[in-house]
Amino acid sequence: MNRILITGGAGFIGANFAHYWLSKYDKDYVVVLDSLTYAGNPQNLSSLNNNPRFRFVKGSINSQELVEYLLREENIDTLVHFAAESHVDRSISGPDAFLETNINGTHALLKAAKNVWLADPANPLPHRFHHVSTDEVYGTLAPNDPPFTETTPYAPNSPYSASKAASDHFVRAYYETYGLQVSTSNCSNNYGFYHFPEKLIPLCLTNILDNKALPIYGDGQQIRDWLYVEDHCRGIDLVIKQGKVGETYNIGGVNEWANIDIVNLLCELVDQRFAQNSALKQQFPLAPAANGRSSKSLITYVTDRAGHDRRYAVATDKINAELGYQPVETFATGIEKTIDWYLNNEPWWRAVQDGSYQQWGK
């Protein structure tokens, strides 16, 4: 039985991980720590509120004192660190928040874990500190380059990826210097339920339904590897349970798509839904498909953002060979589930759009 602290557990991937873990391990206890900044949504966890094996704590990872208290009070043996500022555009316009959360916040967690779990160096408490990172720390790939591996030199190109790279190095340093039992995973682009609608897939889905422009940076040929969020959770689970201490594992979908191709596919699939279900025309009367138009008519090309990496892709040979990891969802099945979730959960994304979701955390 594990007692787990999930940082950033009200965000997109963290919330999915909390649901995944509590569903899979029916004797484990989960504490979520989240400061409920703009991307932290307590509604993502509302179905867990009556679960006696779940506790939510509103607070910052930068509060070392709070984290130490939780580690001791809840007898935590596993910390899974998702909390991060993660939107590249926001890091370009306001990088300070990324340094404060992604670097200083991670360091505060490491210090707290060291103080509690390694208080007696001769007899450290059983523990694992798992750090969730990104493929963006490796930089960018040319079209014919092989995917990133765990030994690819770091070359971050945005303030966001630079801050995540720094946090990765701090995690490694606490293993090498102090013996903290750490592991790190670097994942490719996630998609799925509870995805905050500023990222490509949920932004395009909700904009289609509201007849708003689908903004495509540059020529739209930026390539990303897409991973269904629950498959990411499965990968982290394997790393925590079976991965080697001190090691890094890439978790990817081996599923590369150009941004413009993703958007075209979303348009086609949404239009198909409207053709198959006339009730959607009543629910979303502004959508192009409700008015005899193609959703692709909303595609709008905009000026590319600064430092926009051309391609990301990660090799998953290590996690496949050592831990037997394989994604369960194909992109075809995962994107269908994602579209249906957004069509069936309009109140969730409407609340995000108008900001009312933030009231739920007060």
Short mmCIF file of N, CA, C and O in Angstrom, two decimals, residues 6-22 30 32-34 39-41 44-45 48 80-87 130-136 160 164 185-197 199 202 225-237 251 325 341-342 348:
data_model
loop_
_atom_site.label_atom_id
_atom_site.label_comp_id
_atom_site.label_asym_id
_atom_site.label_seq_id
_atom_site.Cartn_x
_atom_site.Cartn_y
_atom_site.Cartn_z
N ILE A 6 0.41 14.00 -4.69
CA ILE A 6 0.44 14.43 -6.08
C ILE A 6 0.43 15.95 -6.10
O ILE A 6 -0.53 16.58 -5.66
N THR A 7 1.50 16.55 -6.59
CA THR A 7 1.50 18.02 -6.73
C THR A 7 0.89 18.38 -8.08
O THR A 7 1.06 17.68 -9.07
N GLY A 8 0.16 19.49 -8.09
CA GLY A 8 -0.51 19.90 -9.33
C GLY A 8 -1.62 18.94 -9.72
O GLY A 8 -1.96 18.83 -10.90
N GLY A 9 -2.21 18.29 -8.75
CA GLY A 9 -3.20 17.26 -9.03
C GLY A 9 -4.57 17.76 -9.43
O GLY A 9 -5.45 16.95 -9.72
N ALA A 10 -4.77 19.09 -9.47
CA ALA A 10 -6.02 19.63 -9.99
C ALA A 10 -5.87 20.09 -11.43
O ALA A 10 -6.82 20.59 -12.03
N GLY A 11 -4.67 19.92 -11.99
CA GLY A 11 -4.44 20.25 -13.38
C GLY A 11 -4.77 19.09 -14.29
O GLY A 11 -5.24 18.03 -13.83
N PHE A 12 -4.51 19.25 -15.55
CA PHE A 12 -4.90 18.27 -16.57
C PHE A 12 -4.33 16.88 -16.31
O PHE A 12 -5.07 15.92 -16.03
N ILE A 13 -3.01 16.74 -16.36
CA ILE A 13 -2.42 15.40 -16.23
C ILE A 13 -2.49 14.92 -14.79
O ILE A 13 -2.78 13.75 -14.52
N GLY A 14 -2.25 15.82 -13.84
CA GLY A 14 -2.29 15.43 -12.43
C GLY A 14 -3.64 14.89 -12.00
O GLY A 14 -3.73 13.91 -11.26
N ALA A 15 -4.72 15.53 -12.46
CA ALA A 15 -6.06 15.07 -12.11
C ALA A 15 -6.34 13.70 -12.72
O ALA A 15 -6.90 12.80 -12.06
N ASN A 16 -5.94 13.52 -13.97
CA ASN A 16 -6.11 12.20 -14.59
C ASN A 16 -5.32 11.14 -13.82
O ASN A 16 -5.79 10.01 -13.66
N PHE A 17 -4.14 11.52 -13.34
CA PHE A 17 -3.33 10.56 -12.59
C PHE A 17 -3.98 10.21 -11.27
O PHE A 17 -3.97 9.04 -10.84
N ALA A 18 -4.57 11.19 -10.59
CA ALA A 18 -5.26 10.92 -9.32
C ALA A 18 -6.42 9.95 -9.54
O ALA A 18 -6.59 8.99 -8.77
N HIS A 19 -7.22 10.17 -10.57
CA HIS A 19 -8.32 9.25 -10.88
C HIS A 19 -7.79 7.86 -11.23
O HIS A 19 -8.32 6.85 -10.75
N TYR A 20 -6.76 7.83 -12.04
CA TYR A 20 -6.17 6.55 -12.45
C TYR A 20 -5.67 5.76 -11.24
O TYR A 20 -5.96 4.56 -11.10
N TRP A 21 -4.93 6.43 -10.37
CA TRP A 21 -4.30 5.71 -9.26
C TRP A 21 -5.34 5.18 -8.27
O TRP A 21 -5.27 4.03 -7.83
N LEU A 22 -6.29 6.00 -7.92
CA LEU A 22 -7.31 5.58 -6.96
C LEU A 22 -8.18 4.46 -7.53
O LEU A 22 -8.66 3.60 -6.79
N VAL A 30 -4.34 8.90 -1.42
CA VAL A 30 -3.83 9.96 -2.28
C VAL A 30 -4.14 11.33 -1.69
O VAL A 30 -5.28 11.62 -1.33
N VAL A 32 -3.72 15.33 -2.83
CA VAL A 32 -3.42 16.26 -3.91
C VAL A 32 -3.11 17.62 -3.30
O VAL A 32 -3.87 18.14 -2.49
N LEU A 33 -1.99 18.17 -3.70
CA LEU A 33 -1.61 19.53 -3.33
C LEU A 33 -1.63 20.39 -4.58
O LEU A 33 -0.93 20.10 -5.56
N ASP A 34 -2.43 21.45 -4.57
CA ASP A 34 -2.53 22.32 -5.73
C ASP A 34 -2.87 23.73 -5.26
O ASP A 34 -3.72 23.91 -4.38
N ALA A 39 -4.80 27.22 -14.16
CA ALA A 39 -4.99 25.91 -14.79
C ALA A 39 -5.38 24.82 -13.79
O ALA A 39 -5.66 23.70 -14.19
N GLY A 40 -5.42 25.14 -12.52
CA GLY A 40 -5.84 24.18 -11.51
C GLY A 40 -7.34 24.27 -11.29
O GLY A 40 -7.85 25.32 -10.88
N ASN A 41 -8.05 23.21 -11.57
CA ASN A 41 -9.51 23.24 -11.56
C ASN A 41 -10.03 22.21 -10.56
O ASN A 41 -9.94 21.01 -10.81
N ASN A 44 -12.11 19.16 -11.57
CA ASN A 44 -11.47 17.97 -12.11
C ASN A 44 -11.43 16.83 -11.10
O ASN A 44 -11.29 15.66 -11.47
N LEU A 45 -11.55 17.18 -9.83
CA LEU A 45 -11.43 16.19 -8.75
C LEU A 45 -12.74 16.01 -7.98
O LEU A 45 -12.76 15.28 -6.99
N LEU A 48 -14.10 12.79 -6.57
CA LEU A 48 -13.28 12.10 -5.56
C LEU A 48 -13.53 12.63 -4.16
O LEU A 48 -13.00 12.07 -3.18
N VAL A 80 4.63 12.43 -6.41
CA VAL A 80 4.59 12.50 -7.87
C VAL A 80 4.37 13.97 -8.24
O VAL A 80 3.32 14.54 -7.95
N HIS A 81 5.38 14.54 -8.88
CA HIS A 81 5.44 15.99 -9.06
C HIS A 81 5.02 16.40 -10.47
O HIS A 81 5.80 16.33 -11.42
N PHE A 82 3.75 16.85 -10.58
CA PHE A 82 3.22 17.38 -11.84
C PHE A 82 3.21 18.90 -11.87
O PHE A 82 3.19 19.49 -12.96
N ALA A 83 3.13 19.53 -10.71
CA ALA A 83 2.88 20.97 -10.65
C ALA A 83 3.89 21.75 -11.47
O ALA A 83 5.10 21.63 -11.27
N ALA A 84 3.39 22.54 -12.41
CA ALA A 84 4.28 23.32 -13.27
C ALA A 84 3.47 24.35 -14.06
O ALA A 84 2.31 24.13 -14.38
N GLU A 85 4.12 25.46 -14.33
CA GLU A 85 3.63 26.35 -15.38
C GLU A 85 4.05 25.71 -16.69
O GLU A 85 5.23 25.36 -16.86
N SER A 86 3.12 25.56 -17.65
CA SER A 86 3.45 24.72 -18.79
C SER A 86 3.11 25.31 -20.16
O SER A 86 3.38 24.66 -21.18
N HIS A 87 2.54 26.51 -20.22
CA HIS A 87 2.13 27.03 -21.52
C HIS A 87 3.24 27.89 -22.11
O HIS A 87 3.61 28.92 -21.55
N HIS A 130 9.03 11.12 -7.74
CA HIS A 130 8.97 11.02 -9.19
C HIS A 130 8.66 12.39 -9.78
O HIS A 130 7.66 13.02 -9.44
N HIS A 131 9.51 12.79 -10.71
CA HIS A 131 9.43 14.11 -11.34
C HIS A 131 8.93 13.96 -12.78
O HIS A 131 9.51 13.21 -13.56
N VAL A 132 7.85 14.68 -13.10
CA VAL A 132 7.25 14.60 -14.43
C VAL A 132 7.75 15.78 -15.26
O VAL A 132 7.49 16.94 -14.94
N SER A 133 8.45 15.47 -16.34
CA SER A 133 9.01 16.51 -17.19
C SER A 133 8.50 16.38 -18.62
O SER A 133 7.50 15.70 -18.87
N THR A 134 9.19 17.00 -19.54
CA THR A 134 8.68 17.16 -20.91
C THR A 134 9.76 16.86 -21.94
O THR A 134 10.96 16.99 -21.65
N ASP A 135 9.34 16.51 -23.14
CA ASP A 135 10.30 16.30 -24.23
C ASP A 135 10.90 17.61 -24.72
O ASP A 135 11.92 17.62 -25.41
N GLU A 136 10.30 18.74 -24.33
CA GLU A 136 10.79 20.03 -24.83
C GLU A 136 12.16 20.40 -24.29
O GLU A 136 12.83 21.28 -24.85
N TYR A 160 9.86 28.29 -20.87
CA TYR A 160 9.21 27.12 -20.26
C TYR A 160 10.14 25.92 -20.24
O TYR A 160 10.39 25.32 -19.19
N LYS A 164 11.97 23.82 -17.08
CA LYS A 164 11.81 22.38 -16.85
C LYS A 164 13.16 21.67 -16.89
O LYS A 164 13.42 20.74 -16.11
N SER A 185 10.44 11.27 -15.66
CA SER A 185 9.90 10.87 -16.96
C SER A 185 9.73 12.11 -17.82
O SER A 185 9.30 13.16 -17.33
N ASN A 186 10.10 12.00 -19.07
CA ASN A 186 9.95 13.08 -20.04
C ASN A 186 8.92 12.64 -21.08
O ASN A 186 9.15 11.68 -21.82
N CYS A 187 7.80 13.32 -21.10
CA CYS A 187 6.69 12.86 -21.93
C CYS A 187 6.50 13.74 -23.16
O CYS A 187 6.95 14.88 -23.21
N SER A 188 5.82 13.19 -24.14
CA SER A 188 5.43 13.96 -25.32
C SER A 188 4.07 14.63 -25.06
O SER A 188 3.53 14.55 -23.96
N ASN A 189 3.51 15.30 -26.06
CA ASN A 189 2.27 16.05 -25.89
C ASN A 189 1.12 15.13 -25.47
O ASN A 189 0.85 14.13 -26.12
N ASN A 190 0.45 15.49 -24.38
CA ASN A 190 -0.70 14.73 -23.91
C ASN A 190 -2.00 15.31 -24.46
O ASN A 190 -2.09 16.50 -24.77
N TYR A 191 -3.02 14.48 -24.53
CA TYR A 191 -4.37 14.93 -24.86
C TYR A 191 -5.35 14.02 -24.12
O TYR A 191 -5.00 12.92 -23.71
N GLY A 192 -6.57 14.51 -23.92
CA GLY A 192 -7.57 13.71 -23.21
C GLY A 192 -8.51 14.57 -22.39
O GLY A 192 -8.68 15.77 -22.65
N PHE A 193 -9.12 13.95 -21.38
CA PHE A 193 -10.11 14.63 -20.53
C PHE A 193 -9.44 15.70 -19.66
O PHE A 193 -8.29 15.57 -19.26
N TYR A 194 -10.20 16.75 -19.34
CA TYR A 194 -9.80 17.83 -18.43
C TYR A 194 -8.66 18.69 -18.98
O TYR A 194 -8.00 19.40 -18.22
N HIS A 195 -8.42 18.67 -20.27
CA HIS A 195 -7.32 19.43 -20.86
C HIS A 195 -7.72 20.89 -20.95
O HIS A 195 -8.70 21.24 -21.61
N PHE A 196 -6.97 21.77 -20.32
CA PHE A 196 -7.30 23.20 -20.27
C PHE A 196 -7.34 23.77 -21.68
O PHE A 196 -6.40 23.60 -22.46
N PRO A 197 -8.43 24.48 -22.05
CA PRO A 197 -8.64 24.89 -23.44
C PRO A 197 -7.80 26.08 -23.90
O PRO A 197 -8.32 27.01 -24.51
N LYS A 199 -4.60 24.85 -24.93
CA LYS A 199 -3.73 23.98 -25.71
C LYS A 199 -4.44 23.58 -27.01
O LYS A 199 -5.67 23.67 -27.13
N PRO A 202 -7.94 20.92 -27.23
CA PRO A 202 -9.17 21.44 -26.62
C PRO A 202 -9.54 22.84 -27.11
O PRO A 202 -10.72 23.17 -27.21
N ASP A 225 4.54 14.62 -31.13
CA ASP A 225 4.16 13.24 -30.82
C ASP A 225 3.06 13.30 -29.77
O ASP A 225 3.24 13.92 -28.72
N TRP A 226 1.93 12.66 -30.04
CA TRP A 226 0.75 12.77 -29.17
C TRP A 226 0.53 11.49 -28.37
O TRP A 226 0.56 10.39 -28.90
N LEU A 227 0.28 11.69 -27.07
CA LEU A 227 0.13 10.59 -26.11
C LEU A 227 -1.17 10.77 -25.34
O LEU A 227 -1.40 11.82 -24.72
N TYR A 228 -2.02 9.76 -25.36
CA TYR A 228 -3.27 9.82 -24.59
C TYR A 228 -2.94 9.86 -23.11
O TYR A 228 -2.09 9.11 -22.61
N VAL A 229 -3.60 10.75 -22.38
CA VAL A 229 -3.18 11.06 -21.01
C VAL A 229 -3.20 9.84 -20.09
O VAL A 229 -2.33 9.68 -19.22
N GLU A 230 -4.16 8.93 -20.27
CA GLU A 230 -4.19 7.75 -19.40
C GLU A 230 -3.02 6.81 -19.70
O GLU A 230 -2.52 6.13 -18.80
N ASP A 231 -2.57 6.79 -20.95
CA ASP A 231 -1.37 6.02 -21.26
C ASP A 231 -0.14 6.63 -20.60
O ASP A 231 0.78 5.91 -20.18
N HIS A 232 -0.12 7.94 -20.50
CA HIS A 232 0.96 8.59 -19.76
C HIS A 232 0.92 8.16 -18.29
O HIS A 232 1.96 7.84 -17.69
N CYS A 233 -0.28 8.13 -17.70
CA CYS A 233 -0.42 7.69 -16.31
C CYS A 233 0.09 6.26 -16.13
O CYS A 233 0.75 5.95 -15.14
N ARG A 234 -0.22 5.40 -17.08
CA ARG A 234 0.26 4.02 -17.01
C ARG A 234 1.79 3.96 -17.04
O ARG A 234 2.41 3.17 -16.33
N GLY A 235 2.38 4.81 -17.86
CA GLY A 235 3.82 4.84 -17.94
C GLY A 235 4.46 5.29 -16.64
O GLY A 235 5.46 4.70 -16.17
N ILE A 236 3.91 6.34 -16.04
CA ILE A 236 4.44 6.82 -14.75
C ILE A 236 4.30 5.75 -13.69
O ILE A 236 5.20 5.53 -12.87
N ASP A 237 3.18 5.06 -13.69
CA ASP A 237 2.94 3.96 -12.76
C ASP A 237 4.06 2.92 -12.87
O ASP A 237 4.65 2.49 -11.86
N ILE A 251 8.44 8.81 -22.13
CA ILE A 251 7.12 8.22 -22.33
C ILE A 251 6.46 8.94 -23.50
O ILE A 251 6.18 10.14 -23.43
N TYR A 325 6.48 -1.26 -21.31
CA TYR A 325 5.45 -0.26 -21.56
C TYR A 325 5.00 -0.25 -23.01
O TYR A 325 5.83 -0.27 -23.93
N TRP A 341 -15.84 13.40 -24.99
CA TRP A 341 -15.83 13.96 -23.64
C TRP A 341 -16.15 15.46 -23.69
O TRP A 341 -16.94 15.96 -22.88
N TYR A 342 -15.57 16.19 -24.62
CA TYR A 342 -15.84 17.63 -24.71
C TYR A 342 -17.28 17.91 -25.15
O TYR A 342 -17.90 18.86 -24.68
N TRP A 348 -18.28 21.97 -18.08
CA TRP A 348 -16.89 22.05 -17.61
C TRP A 348 -16.10 23.10 -18.37
O TRP A 348 -15.49 23.98 -17.79
#
